[in-house]
Coordinates of C-alpha atoms in Angstrom, one line a residue:
X1 CA 11.9 -14.2 16.6
X2 CA 9.5 -11.4 15.9
X3 CA 8.4 -11.0 12.3
X4 CA 8.6 -7.5 10.6
X5 CA 4.8 -7.3 10.6
X6 CA 4.7 -7.4 14.4
X7 CA 7.3 -4.6 14.7
X8 CA 5.3 -1.9 12.7
X9 CA 2.1 -0.8 14.5
X10 CA -1.0 -0.3 12.4
X11 CA -3.0 2.9 12.6
X12 CA -6.6 1.8 12.8
X13 CA -8.3 1.0 16.2
X14 CA -9.2 -2.7 15.6
X15 CA -5.9 -3.4 14.0
X16 CA -4.0 -1.7 16.9
X17 CA -5.8 -4.1 19.3
X18 CA -4.8 -7.1 17.3
X19 CA -1.3 -5.7 17.0
X20 CA -1.0 -5.2 20.8
X21 CA -2.2 -8.8 21.4
X22 CA 0.2 -10.2 18.8
X23 CA 3.1 -8.2 20.3
X24 CA 2.2 -9.2 23.8
X25 CA 2.1 -12.9 22.9
X26 CA 5.4 -12.6 21.1
X27 CA 7.0 -10.8 24.1
X28 CA 5.5 -13.3 26.5
X29 CA 6.9 -16.2 24.5
X30 CA 10.3 -14.6 24.3
X31 CA 10.3 -14.0 28.1
X32 CA 9.2 -17.5 28.8
X33 CA 12.0 -18.9 26.7
X34 CA 14.5 -16.6 28.5
X35 CA 13.2 -17.6 31.9
X36 CA 13.4 -21.3 31.0
X37 CA 17.0 -21.0 29.7
X38 CA 18.1 -19.1 32.8
X39 CA 16.4 -21.5 35.2
X40 CA 18.1 -24.5 33.4
X41 CA 21.5 -22.7 33.6
X42 CA 21.0 -22.0 37.3
X43 CA 19.9 -25.6 38.0
X44 CA 23.0 -26.9 36.3
X45 CA 25.3 -24.6 38.3
X46 CA 23.8 -25.8 41.5
X47 CA 23.8 -29.5 40.7
X48 CA 26.7 -31.7 41.7
X49 CA 27.0 -32.9 38.1
X50 CA 29.4 -30.8 36.0
X51 CA 28.3 -29.7 32.6
X52 CA 30.9 -29.0 29.9
X53 CA 31.9 -25.4 29.3
X54 CA 30.6 -25.4 25.7
X55 CA 27.1 -26.2 26.9
X56 CA 27.3 -23.6 29.7
X57 CA 28.5 -20.9 27.4
X58 CA 25.9 -21.9 24.9
X59 CA 23.1 -21.4 27.5
X60 CA 24.5 -18.0 28.4
X61 CA 24.7 -17.0 24.8
X62 CA 21.1 -18.1 24.2
X63 CA 20.0 -16.0 27.2
X64 CA 21.9 -13.0 25.8
X65 CA 20.2 -13.5 22.4
X66 CA 16.8 -13.7 24.1
X67 CA 17.4 -10.4 26.0
X68 CA 18.3 -8.8 22.7
X69 CA 15.0 -10.1 21.1
X70 CA 13.0 -8.9 24.1
X71 CA 14.7 -5.4 23.8
X72 CA 13.9 -5.2 20.1
X73 CA 10.2 -6.2 20.7
X74 CA 9.5 -3.3 23.1
X75 CA 8.1 -0.2 21.4
X76 CA 10.2 2.9 21.9
X77 CA 7.2 4.6 23.3
X78 CA 6.8 2.0 26.0
X79 CA 10.4 2.7 27.2
X80 CA 9.4 6.2 28.3
X81 CA 6.8 6.3 31.0
X82 CA 5.8 8.5 34.0
X83 CA 5.5 7.1 37.5
X84 CA 2.0 7.8 38.8
X85 CA 1.6 6.8 42.4
X86 CA -1.7 5.2 43.4
X87 CA -1.7 6.9 46.8
X88 CA -0.2 10.1 48.0
X89 CA 2.9 9.8 50.1
X90 CA 2.7 10.3 53.8
X91 CA 5.4 12.9 53.7
X92 CA 5.0 15.6 51.0
X93 CA 8.8 16.2 51.1
X94 CA 9.2 12.8 49.4
X95 CA 7.6 14.0 46.1
X96 CA 10.7 15.7 44.6
X97 CA 12.6 12.5 45.3
X98 CA 10.1 10.3 43.5
X99 CA 10.0 12.7 40.5
X100 CA 13.7 13.5 40.2
X101 CA 16.1 11.8 37.9
X102 CA 19.8 11.9 38.5
X103 CA 22.6 10.9 36.2
X104 CA 25.5 9.3 37.9
X105 CA 29.0 9.9 36.6
X106 CA 30.9 6.7 35.8
X107 CA 33.4 5.9 38.5
X108 CA 36.9 5.5 37.1
X109 CA 40.0 4.1 38.8
X110 CA 43.5 5.5 38.7
X111 CA 44.2 3.9 35.3
X112 CA 41.1 5.4 33.8
X113 CA 39.1 2.1 33.7
X114 CA 35.4 2.2 34.4

């Protein structure tokens, strides 16, 4: 898990670089653990040997916890970004499509369930 010191960014230049490296290492470590857990879970699902439900649910629970840890380790500022294309599009009419954001309404069935 991330320590509280890695969650609060420092304000000086050199300290910020060290903070970014520490945060990146922590994030990479969490992502590696998540990838390993999901790979092992997928491998067990595909194998002819059957694993008990407790272990299977435990693997999924560990993956869920890891995604929560990854989400908490991302700075709020990093969640808001602007797409900047490297090349211009061939068709200028595509630009509004790339820059637009649409909010979709949740689809509900007759009973009101989402």
